[in-house]
Coordinates of C-alpha atoms in Angstrom, one line a residue:
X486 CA 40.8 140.7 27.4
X487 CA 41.7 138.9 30.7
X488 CA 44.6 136.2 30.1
X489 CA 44.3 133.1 31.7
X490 CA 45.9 132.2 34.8
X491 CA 49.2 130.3 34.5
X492 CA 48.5 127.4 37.1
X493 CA 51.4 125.7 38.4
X494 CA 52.1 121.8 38.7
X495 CA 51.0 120.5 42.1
X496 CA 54.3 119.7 43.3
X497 CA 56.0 123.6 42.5
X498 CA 54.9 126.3 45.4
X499 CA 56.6 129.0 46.6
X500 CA 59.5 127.6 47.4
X501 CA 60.4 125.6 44.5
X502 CA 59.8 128.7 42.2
X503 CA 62.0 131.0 44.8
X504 CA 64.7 128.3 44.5
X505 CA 64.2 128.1 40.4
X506 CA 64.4 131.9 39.7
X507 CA 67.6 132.2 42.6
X508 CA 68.7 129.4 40.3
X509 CA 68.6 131.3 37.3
X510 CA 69.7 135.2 38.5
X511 CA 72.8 133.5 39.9
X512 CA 73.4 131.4 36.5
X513 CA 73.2 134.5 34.8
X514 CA 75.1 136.8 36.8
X515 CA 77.6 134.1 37.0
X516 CA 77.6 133.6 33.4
X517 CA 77.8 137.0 32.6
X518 CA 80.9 137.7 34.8
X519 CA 82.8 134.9 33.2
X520 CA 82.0 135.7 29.7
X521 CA 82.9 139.8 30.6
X522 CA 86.0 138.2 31.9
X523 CA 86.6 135.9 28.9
X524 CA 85.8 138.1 26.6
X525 CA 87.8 141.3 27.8
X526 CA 90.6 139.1 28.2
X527 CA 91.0 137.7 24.8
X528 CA 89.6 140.7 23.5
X529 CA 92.9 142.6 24.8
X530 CA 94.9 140.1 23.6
X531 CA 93.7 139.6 20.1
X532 CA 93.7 143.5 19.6
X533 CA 97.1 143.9 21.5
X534 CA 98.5 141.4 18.6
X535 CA 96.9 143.4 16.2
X536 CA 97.9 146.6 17.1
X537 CA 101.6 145.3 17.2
X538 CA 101.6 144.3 13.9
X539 CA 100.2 147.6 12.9
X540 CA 102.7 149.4 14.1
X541 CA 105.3 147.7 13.0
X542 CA 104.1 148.1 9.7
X543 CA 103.6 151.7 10.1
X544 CA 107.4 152.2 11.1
X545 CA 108.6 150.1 8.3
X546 CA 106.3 152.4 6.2
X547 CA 107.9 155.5 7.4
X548 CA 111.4 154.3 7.2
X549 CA 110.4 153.8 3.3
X550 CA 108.8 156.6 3.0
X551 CA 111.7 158.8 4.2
X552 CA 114.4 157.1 2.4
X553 CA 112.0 158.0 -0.9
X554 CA 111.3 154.0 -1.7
X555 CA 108.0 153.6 -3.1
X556 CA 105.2 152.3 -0.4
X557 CA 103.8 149.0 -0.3
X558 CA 100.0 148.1 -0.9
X559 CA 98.0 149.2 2.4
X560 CA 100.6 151.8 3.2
X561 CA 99.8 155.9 2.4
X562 CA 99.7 159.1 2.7
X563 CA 96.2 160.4 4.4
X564 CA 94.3 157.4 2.6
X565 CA 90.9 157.3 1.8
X566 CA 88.8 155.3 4.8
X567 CA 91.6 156.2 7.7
X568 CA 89.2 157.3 10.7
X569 CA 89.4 161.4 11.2
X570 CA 89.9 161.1 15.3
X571 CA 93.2 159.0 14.4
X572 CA 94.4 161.7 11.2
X573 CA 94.1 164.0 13.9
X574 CA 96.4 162.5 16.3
X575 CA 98.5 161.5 13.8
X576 CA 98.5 164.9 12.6
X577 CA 99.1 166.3 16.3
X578 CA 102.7 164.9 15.8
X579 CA 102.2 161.1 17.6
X580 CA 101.2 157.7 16.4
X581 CA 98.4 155.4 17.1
X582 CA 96.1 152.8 15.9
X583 CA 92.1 152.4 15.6
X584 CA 90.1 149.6 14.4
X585 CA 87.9 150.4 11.9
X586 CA 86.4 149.5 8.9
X587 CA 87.2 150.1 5.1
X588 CA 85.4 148.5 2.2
X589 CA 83.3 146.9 4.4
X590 CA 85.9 144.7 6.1
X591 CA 86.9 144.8 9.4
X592 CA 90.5 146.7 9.4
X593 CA 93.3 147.7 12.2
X594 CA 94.6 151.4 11.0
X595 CA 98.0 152.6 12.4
X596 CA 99.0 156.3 11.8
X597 CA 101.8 158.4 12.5
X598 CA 103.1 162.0 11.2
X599 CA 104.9 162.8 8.4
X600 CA 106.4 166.2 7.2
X601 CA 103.7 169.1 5.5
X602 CA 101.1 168.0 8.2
X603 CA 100.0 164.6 6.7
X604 CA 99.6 161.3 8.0
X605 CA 101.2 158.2 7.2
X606 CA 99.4 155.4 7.6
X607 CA 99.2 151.4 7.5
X608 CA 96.0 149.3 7.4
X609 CA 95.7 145.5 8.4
X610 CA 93.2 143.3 7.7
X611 CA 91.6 142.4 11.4
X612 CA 88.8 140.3 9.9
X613 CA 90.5 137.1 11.4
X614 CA 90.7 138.4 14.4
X615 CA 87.2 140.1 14.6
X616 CA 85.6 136.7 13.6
X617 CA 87.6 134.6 16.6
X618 CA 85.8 137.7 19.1
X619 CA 82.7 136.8 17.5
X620 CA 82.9 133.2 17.5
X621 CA 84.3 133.2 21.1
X622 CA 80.9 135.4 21.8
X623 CA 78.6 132.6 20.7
X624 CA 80.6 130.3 22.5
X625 CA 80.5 131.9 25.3
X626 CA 76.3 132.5 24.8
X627 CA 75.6 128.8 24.4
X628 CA 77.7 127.1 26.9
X629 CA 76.2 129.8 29.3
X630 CA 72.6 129.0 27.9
X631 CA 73.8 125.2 28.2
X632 CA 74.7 125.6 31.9
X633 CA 71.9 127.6 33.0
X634 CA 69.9 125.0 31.4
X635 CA 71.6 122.3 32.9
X636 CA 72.1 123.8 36.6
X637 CA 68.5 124.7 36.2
X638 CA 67.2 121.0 35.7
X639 CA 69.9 119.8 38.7
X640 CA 68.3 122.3 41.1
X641 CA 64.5 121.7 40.1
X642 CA 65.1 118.3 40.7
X643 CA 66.6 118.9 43.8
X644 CA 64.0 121.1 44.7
X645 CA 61.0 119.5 43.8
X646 CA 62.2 116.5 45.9
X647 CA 62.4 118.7 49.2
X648 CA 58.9 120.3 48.6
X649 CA 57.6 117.4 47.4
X650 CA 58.4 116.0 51.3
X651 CA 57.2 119.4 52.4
X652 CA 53.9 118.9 50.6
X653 CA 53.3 115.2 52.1
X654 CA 54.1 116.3 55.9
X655 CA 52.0 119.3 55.4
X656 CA 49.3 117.0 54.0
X657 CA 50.0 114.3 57.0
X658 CA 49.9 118.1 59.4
X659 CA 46.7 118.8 57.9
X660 CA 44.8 115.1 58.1
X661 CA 46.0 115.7 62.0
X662 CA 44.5 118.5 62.6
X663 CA 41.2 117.1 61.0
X664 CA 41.7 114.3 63.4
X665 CA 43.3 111.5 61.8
X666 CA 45.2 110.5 64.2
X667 CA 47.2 107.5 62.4
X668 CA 48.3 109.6 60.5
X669 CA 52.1 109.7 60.3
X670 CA 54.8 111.3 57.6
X671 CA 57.1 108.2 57.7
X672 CA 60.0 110.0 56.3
X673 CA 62.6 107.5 54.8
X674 CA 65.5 109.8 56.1
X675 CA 63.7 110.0 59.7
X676 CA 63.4 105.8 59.6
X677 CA 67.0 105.4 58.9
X678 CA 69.3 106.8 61.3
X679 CA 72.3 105.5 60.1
X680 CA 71.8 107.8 57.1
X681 CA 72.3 111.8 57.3
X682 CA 68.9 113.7 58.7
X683 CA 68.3 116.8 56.6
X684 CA 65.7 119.5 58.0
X685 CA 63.0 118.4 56.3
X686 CA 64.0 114.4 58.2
X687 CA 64.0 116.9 61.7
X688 CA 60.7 118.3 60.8
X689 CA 58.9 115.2 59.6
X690 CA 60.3 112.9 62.8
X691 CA 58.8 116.1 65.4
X692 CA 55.4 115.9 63.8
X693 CA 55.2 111.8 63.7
X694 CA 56.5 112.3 67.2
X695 CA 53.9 115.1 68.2
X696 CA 50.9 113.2 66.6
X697 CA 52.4 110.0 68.6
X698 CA 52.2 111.6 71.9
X699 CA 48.6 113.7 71.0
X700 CA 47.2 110.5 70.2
X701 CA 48.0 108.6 73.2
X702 CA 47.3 111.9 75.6
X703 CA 43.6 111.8 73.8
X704 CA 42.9 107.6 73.9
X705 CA 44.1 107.7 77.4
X706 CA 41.6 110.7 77.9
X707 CA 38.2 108.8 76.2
X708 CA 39.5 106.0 78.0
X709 CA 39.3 107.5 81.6
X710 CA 35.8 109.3 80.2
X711 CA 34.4 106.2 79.2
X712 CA 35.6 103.9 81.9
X713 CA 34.3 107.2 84.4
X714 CA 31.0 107.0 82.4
X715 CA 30.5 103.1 83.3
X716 CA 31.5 103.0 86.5
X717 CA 28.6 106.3 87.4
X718 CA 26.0 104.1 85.8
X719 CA 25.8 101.6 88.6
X720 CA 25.7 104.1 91.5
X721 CA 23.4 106.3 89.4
X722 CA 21.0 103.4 88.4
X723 CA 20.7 102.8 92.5
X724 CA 20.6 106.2 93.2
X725 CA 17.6 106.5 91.2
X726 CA 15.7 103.6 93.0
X727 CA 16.0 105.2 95.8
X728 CA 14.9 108.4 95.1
X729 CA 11.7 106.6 93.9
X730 CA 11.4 105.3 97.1
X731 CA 11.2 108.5 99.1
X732 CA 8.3 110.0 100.5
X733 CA 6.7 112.9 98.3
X734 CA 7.9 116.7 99.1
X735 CA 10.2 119.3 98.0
X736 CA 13.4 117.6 99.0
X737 CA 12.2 114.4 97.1
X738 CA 12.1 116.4 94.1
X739 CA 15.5 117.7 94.1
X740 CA 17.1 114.4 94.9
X741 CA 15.0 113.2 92.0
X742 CA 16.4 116.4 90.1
X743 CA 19.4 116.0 90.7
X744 CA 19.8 112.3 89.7
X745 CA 18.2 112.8 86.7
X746 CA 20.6 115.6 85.6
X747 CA 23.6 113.3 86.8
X748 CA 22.5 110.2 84.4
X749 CA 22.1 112.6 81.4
X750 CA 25.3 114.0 82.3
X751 CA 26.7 110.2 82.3
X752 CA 24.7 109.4 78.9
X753 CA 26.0 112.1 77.2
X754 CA 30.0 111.0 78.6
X755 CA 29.4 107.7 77.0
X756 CA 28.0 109.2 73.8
X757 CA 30.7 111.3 73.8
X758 CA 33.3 108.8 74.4
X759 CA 31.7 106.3 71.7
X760 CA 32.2 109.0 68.8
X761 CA 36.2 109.6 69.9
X762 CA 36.2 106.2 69.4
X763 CA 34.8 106.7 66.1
X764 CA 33.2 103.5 65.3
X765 CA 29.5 104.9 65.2
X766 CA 28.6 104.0 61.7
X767 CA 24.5 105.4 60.8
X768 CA 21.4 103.2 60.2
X769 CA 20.4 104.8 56.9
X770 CA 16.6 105.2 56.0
X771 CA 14.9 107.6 54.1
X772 CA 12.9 110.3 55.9
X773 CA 10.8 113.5 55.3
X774 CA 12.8 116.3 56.6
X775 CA 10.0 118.6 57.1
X776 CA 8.5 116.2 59.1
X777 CA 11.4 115.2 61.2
X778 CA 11.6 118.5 62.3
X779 CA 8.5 119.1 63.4
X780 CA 8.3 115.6 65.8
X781 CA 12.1 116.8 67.4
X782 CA 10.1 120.3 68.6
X783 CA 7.6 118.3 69.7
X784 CA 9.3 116.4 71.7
X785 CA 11.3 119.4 73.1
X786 CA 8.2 120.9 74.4
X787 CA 9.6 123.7 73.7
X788 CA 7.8 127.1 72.0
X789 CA 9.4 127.0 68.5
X790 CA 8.4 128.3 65.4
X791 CA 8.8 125.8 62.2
X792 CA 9.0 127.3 58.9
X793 CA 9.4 124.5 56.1
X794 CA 10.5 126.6 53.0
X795 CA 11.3 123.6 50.8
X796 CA 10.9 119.6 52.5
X797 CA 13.0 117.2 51.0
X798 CA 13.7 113.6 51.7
X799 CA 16.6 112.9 52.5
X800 CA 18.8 109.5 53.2
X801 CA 19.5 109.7 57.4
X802 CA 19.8 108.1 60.6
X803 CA 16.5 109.4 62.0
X804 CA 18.0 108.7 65.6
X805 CA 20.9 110.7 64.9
X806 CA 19.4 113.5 62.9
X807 CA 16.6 113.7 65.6
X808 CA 19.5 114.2 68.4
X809 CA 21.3 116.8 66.4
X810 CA 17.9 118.8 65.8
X811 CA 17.0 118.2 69.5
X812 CA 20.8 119.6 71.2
X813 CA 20.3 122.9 69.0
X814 CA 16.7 123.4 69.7
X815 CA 17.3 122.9 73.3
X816 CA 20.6 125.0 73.2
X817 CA 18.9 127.6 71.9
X818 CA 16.2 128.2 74.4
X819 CA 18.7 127.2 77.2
X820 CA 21.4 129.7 76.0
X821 CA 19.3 132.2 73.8
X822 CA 16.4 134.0 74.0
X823 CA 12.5 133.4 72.1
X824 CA 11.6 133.3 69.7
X825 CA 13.7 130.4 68.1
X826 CA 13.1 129.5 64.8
X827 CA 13.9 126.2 63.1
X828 CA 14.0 126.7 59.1
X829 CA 13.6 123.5 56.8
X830 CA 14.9 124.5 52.7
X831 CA 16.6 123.0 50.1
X832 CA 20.0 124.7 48.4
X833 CA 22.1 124.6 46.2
X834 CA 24.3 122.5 48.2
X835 CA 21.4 120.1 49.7
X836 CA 18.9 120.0 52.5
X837 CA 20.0 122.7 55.2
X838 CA 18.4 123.2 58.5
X839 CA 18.2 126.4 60.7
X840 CA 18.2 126.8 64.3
X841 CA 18.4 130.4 65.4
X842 CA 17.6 132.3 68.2
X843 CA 17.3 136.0 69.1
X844 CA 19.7 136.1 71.9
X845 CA 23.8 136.8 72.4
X846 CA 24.7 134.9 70.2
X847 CA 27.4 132.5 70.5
X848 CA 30.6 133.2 72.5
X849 CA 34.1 134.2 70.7
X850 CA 35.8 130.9 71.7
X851 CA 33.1 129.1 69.8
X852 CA 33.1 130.7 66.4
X853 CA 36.7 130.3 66.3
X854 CA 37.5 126.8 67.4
X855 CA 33.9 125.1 67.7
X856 CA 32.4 123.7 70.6
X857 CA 34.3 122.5 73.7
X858 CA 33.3 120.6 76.2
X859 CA 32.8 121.7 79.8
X860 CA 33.4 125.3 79.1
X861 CA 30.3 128.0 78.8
X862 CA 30.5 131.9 79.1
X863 CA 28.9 134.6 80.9
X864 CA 26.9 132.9 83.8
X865 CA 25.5 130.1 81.4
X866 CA 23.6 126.8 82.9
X867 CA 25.4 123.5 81.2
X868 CA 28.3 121.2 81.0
X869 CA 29.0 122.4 77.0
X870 CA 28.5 118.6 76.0
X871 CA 25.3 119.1 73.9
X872 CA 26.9 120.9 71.0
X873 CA 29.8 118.5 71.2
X874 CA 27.3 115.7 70.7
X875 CA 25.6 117.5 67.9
X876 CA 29.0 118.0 66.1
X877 CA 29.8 114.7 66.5
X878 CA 26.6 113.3 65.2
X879 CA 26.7 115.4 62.2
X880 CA 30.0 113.7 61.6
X881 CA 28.7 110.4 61.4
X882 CA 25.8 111.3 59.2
X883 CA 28.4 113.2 56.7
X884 CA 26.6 116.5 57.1
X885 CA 28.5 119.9 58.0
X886 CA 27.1 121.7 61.2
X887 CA 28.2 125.5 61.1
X888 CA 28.0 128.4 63.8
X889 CA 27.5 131.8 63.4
X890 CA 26.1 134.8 64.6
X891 CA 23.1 136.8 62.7
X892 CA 24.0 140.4 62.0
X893 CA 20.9 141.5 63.6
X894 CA 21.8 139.4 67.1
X895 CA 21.2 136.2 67.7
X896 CA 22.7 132.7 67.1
X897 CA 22.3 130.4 64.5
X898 CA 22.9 126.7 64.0
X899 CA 23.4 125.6 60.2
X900 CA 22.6 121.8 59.1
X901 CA 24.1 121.2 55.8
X902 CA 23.2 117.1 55.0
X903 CA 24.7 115.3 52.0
X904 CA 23.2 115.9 48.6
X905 CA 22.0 112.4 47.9
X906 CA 18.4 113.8 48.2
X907 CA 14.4 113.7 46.6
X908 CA 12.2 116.9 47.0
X909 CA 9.0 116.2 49.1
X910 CA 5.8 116.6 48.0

């Protein structure tokens, strides 16, 4: 039978459980040497007493004993219950003591020789004594079980306060890297510098600081995008009506070509600079998926093969969703080879759409980090803005667009859109 899995309280990791059992094995080791200490110590001292007495009873008893006087009660000659190990040494012609026990009680025996090979011997009652060991035992068990307890409670709290601040400026770290850019720790300590920064302060104040400095590096970059982006539009849109002016012929047509591929390049900077600034918000309507698919490869004029395994309609900014489509189609044929495939189905996890081709497949940089802009590999035509854009669309619909490569070659494009969806007839 598999036993459930013990699941810990948010707040506890690693740490705080490290710090909890180092807690505990030093408690206990601590404990342990104390009470050895303790108990050794008193131990000696209770038995040295008791010995003492002993013996002075057993040399009263053998001053009696050889001046012929009768013995006292506890005194005799090899008595029943004396331990053999001491009748032998008593026997052996010295004297010595042994607790033991005799009619069930706890006793202190002291023997010495006496003439024909016998021993003489004394027994004291040690039951006192062996009681105070036994209650200074417990003592010592329960005020060690009371400290542990106590230090134990002291250091989780202690604990759970640093990882508790751990967790919220790994939480703050996290919401950064997901590009939440007002996103700061706010430490108390860190705030207040007349009070005593602890590591945890340090840490939190270098990541507010770091996030600080990122986010004005990045606003001051879609700023100069954007303000570079308005000020082409004016040149371009002249440009342009000139070009239209020019008499027809080959170098007509690549002024014309190359004016045209400098205002999409400008459209697609302001694009890009008016999702950084992430105040897109979508113009929701409810469309037939299938059907939007098939009007975006139409407009591509492009030679790609729809396969609609399972429409669906589904709540979207056409305009958005149409741009998204139309980036991957075109990146496929521009960066891939035929024949491209766009597949229309319905998970488990919503409406998904397909884009793959049968070429390379995407480069290493992409897989691992996503799309970048102005960077493509191996000889490849582009400015690396188009999947940017489709990212950044997919964002502001709330759907999740995923690269990968097919095992077989070839790359592929996955559209996951929300779940708020109607199958199609």
């Amino acid at each position: 039978m598999r036993l459930p899995r013990l699941r810990l309280p948010q707040w506890a990791g690693t740490l705080a459980v490290k710090a909890a059992v180092f807690i505990v094995v030093m408690c206990c080791a601590l404990a342990a040497l104390l009470g050895v200490l303790v108990h050794v110590s008193v131990t000696d001292q209770t038995v040295g007493q008791a010995r003492h007495q002993a013996l002075d009873r057993l040399a009263q008893a053998t001053e009696d004993f050889q001046a012929g006087d009768g013995l006292w009660r506890g005194a005799g000659v090899d008595p029943e219950g004396l331990p053999a190990a001491l009748r032998a040494l008593a026997v052996s012609g010295q004297r010595g003591t042994m607790v033991g026990t005799h009619h069930g009680r706890p006793t202190m025996w002291a023997a010495g020789p006496v003439d024909g090979g016998r021993a003489l011997a004394v027994e004291v009652d040690y039951s006192q004594q062996a009681g105070t060991i036994a209650g200074l035992d417990r003592a010592i068990l329960w005020s060690s079980a009371l400290a542990i307890g106590l230090t134990l409670l002291v250091g989780a709290f202690a604990v759970t306060r640093v990882t508790r601040r751990l967790h919220g400026t790994a939480r703050v770290a996290r919401r950064i890297s997901a590009g939440d850019l007002d996103a700061r720790v706010n430490d108390p300590l860190a705030q207040d510098p007349t009070r005593p920064q602890d590591e945890v302060a340090a840490v939190a104040d270098a990541l507010d600081t770091m996030a600080s400095s990122l986010q004005s590096k990045l606003l001051s970059e879609q700023r100069f995008t954007a303000d570079v982006a308005h000020e082409l539009r004016t040149p371009l849109t002249g440009l342009h009506a000139a070009a239209e002016l020019l008499p027809p012929g080959r170098p007509t047509e690549l002024v014309r070509d190359r004016v045209a591929a400098l205002r999409t390049l400008t459209e697609d900077l302001l694009e890009i600079s008016r999702l950084d600034a992430g105040r897109e918000r979508p113009a929701v309507d409810t469309e037939e998926l299938g059907a939007l698919a098939e009007r975006v490869v139409r407009a591509s004029g492009t030679d790609t093969e729809v396969r609609i395994v399972r429409d669906a309609r589904v709540e979207t900014d056409r305009r958005r969703l149409e741009r998204v489509l139309g980036n991957l189609v075109a990146n496929a044929h521009k960066h891939g080879r035929a024949p491209v495939e766009l597949t229309v189905e319905l998970t488990g996890d919503g409406p998904v759409v397909t884009v793959r081709d049968h070429g390379d497949g995407y480069p290493e940089y992409l897989l691992r980090h996503g799309p970048q802009r102005f960077r493509t590999e191996g000889g490849a035509k582009g400015h690396g803005l188009g999947l940017t854009i489709a990212v950044g669309q997919a964002e502001v619909l709330g759907a999740r667009l995923a690269f990968a490569n097919a095992l077989d070659g070839g790359a592929v494009a996955t559209l996951t859109l929300q779940a708020d969806i109607s199958e199609g007839e």
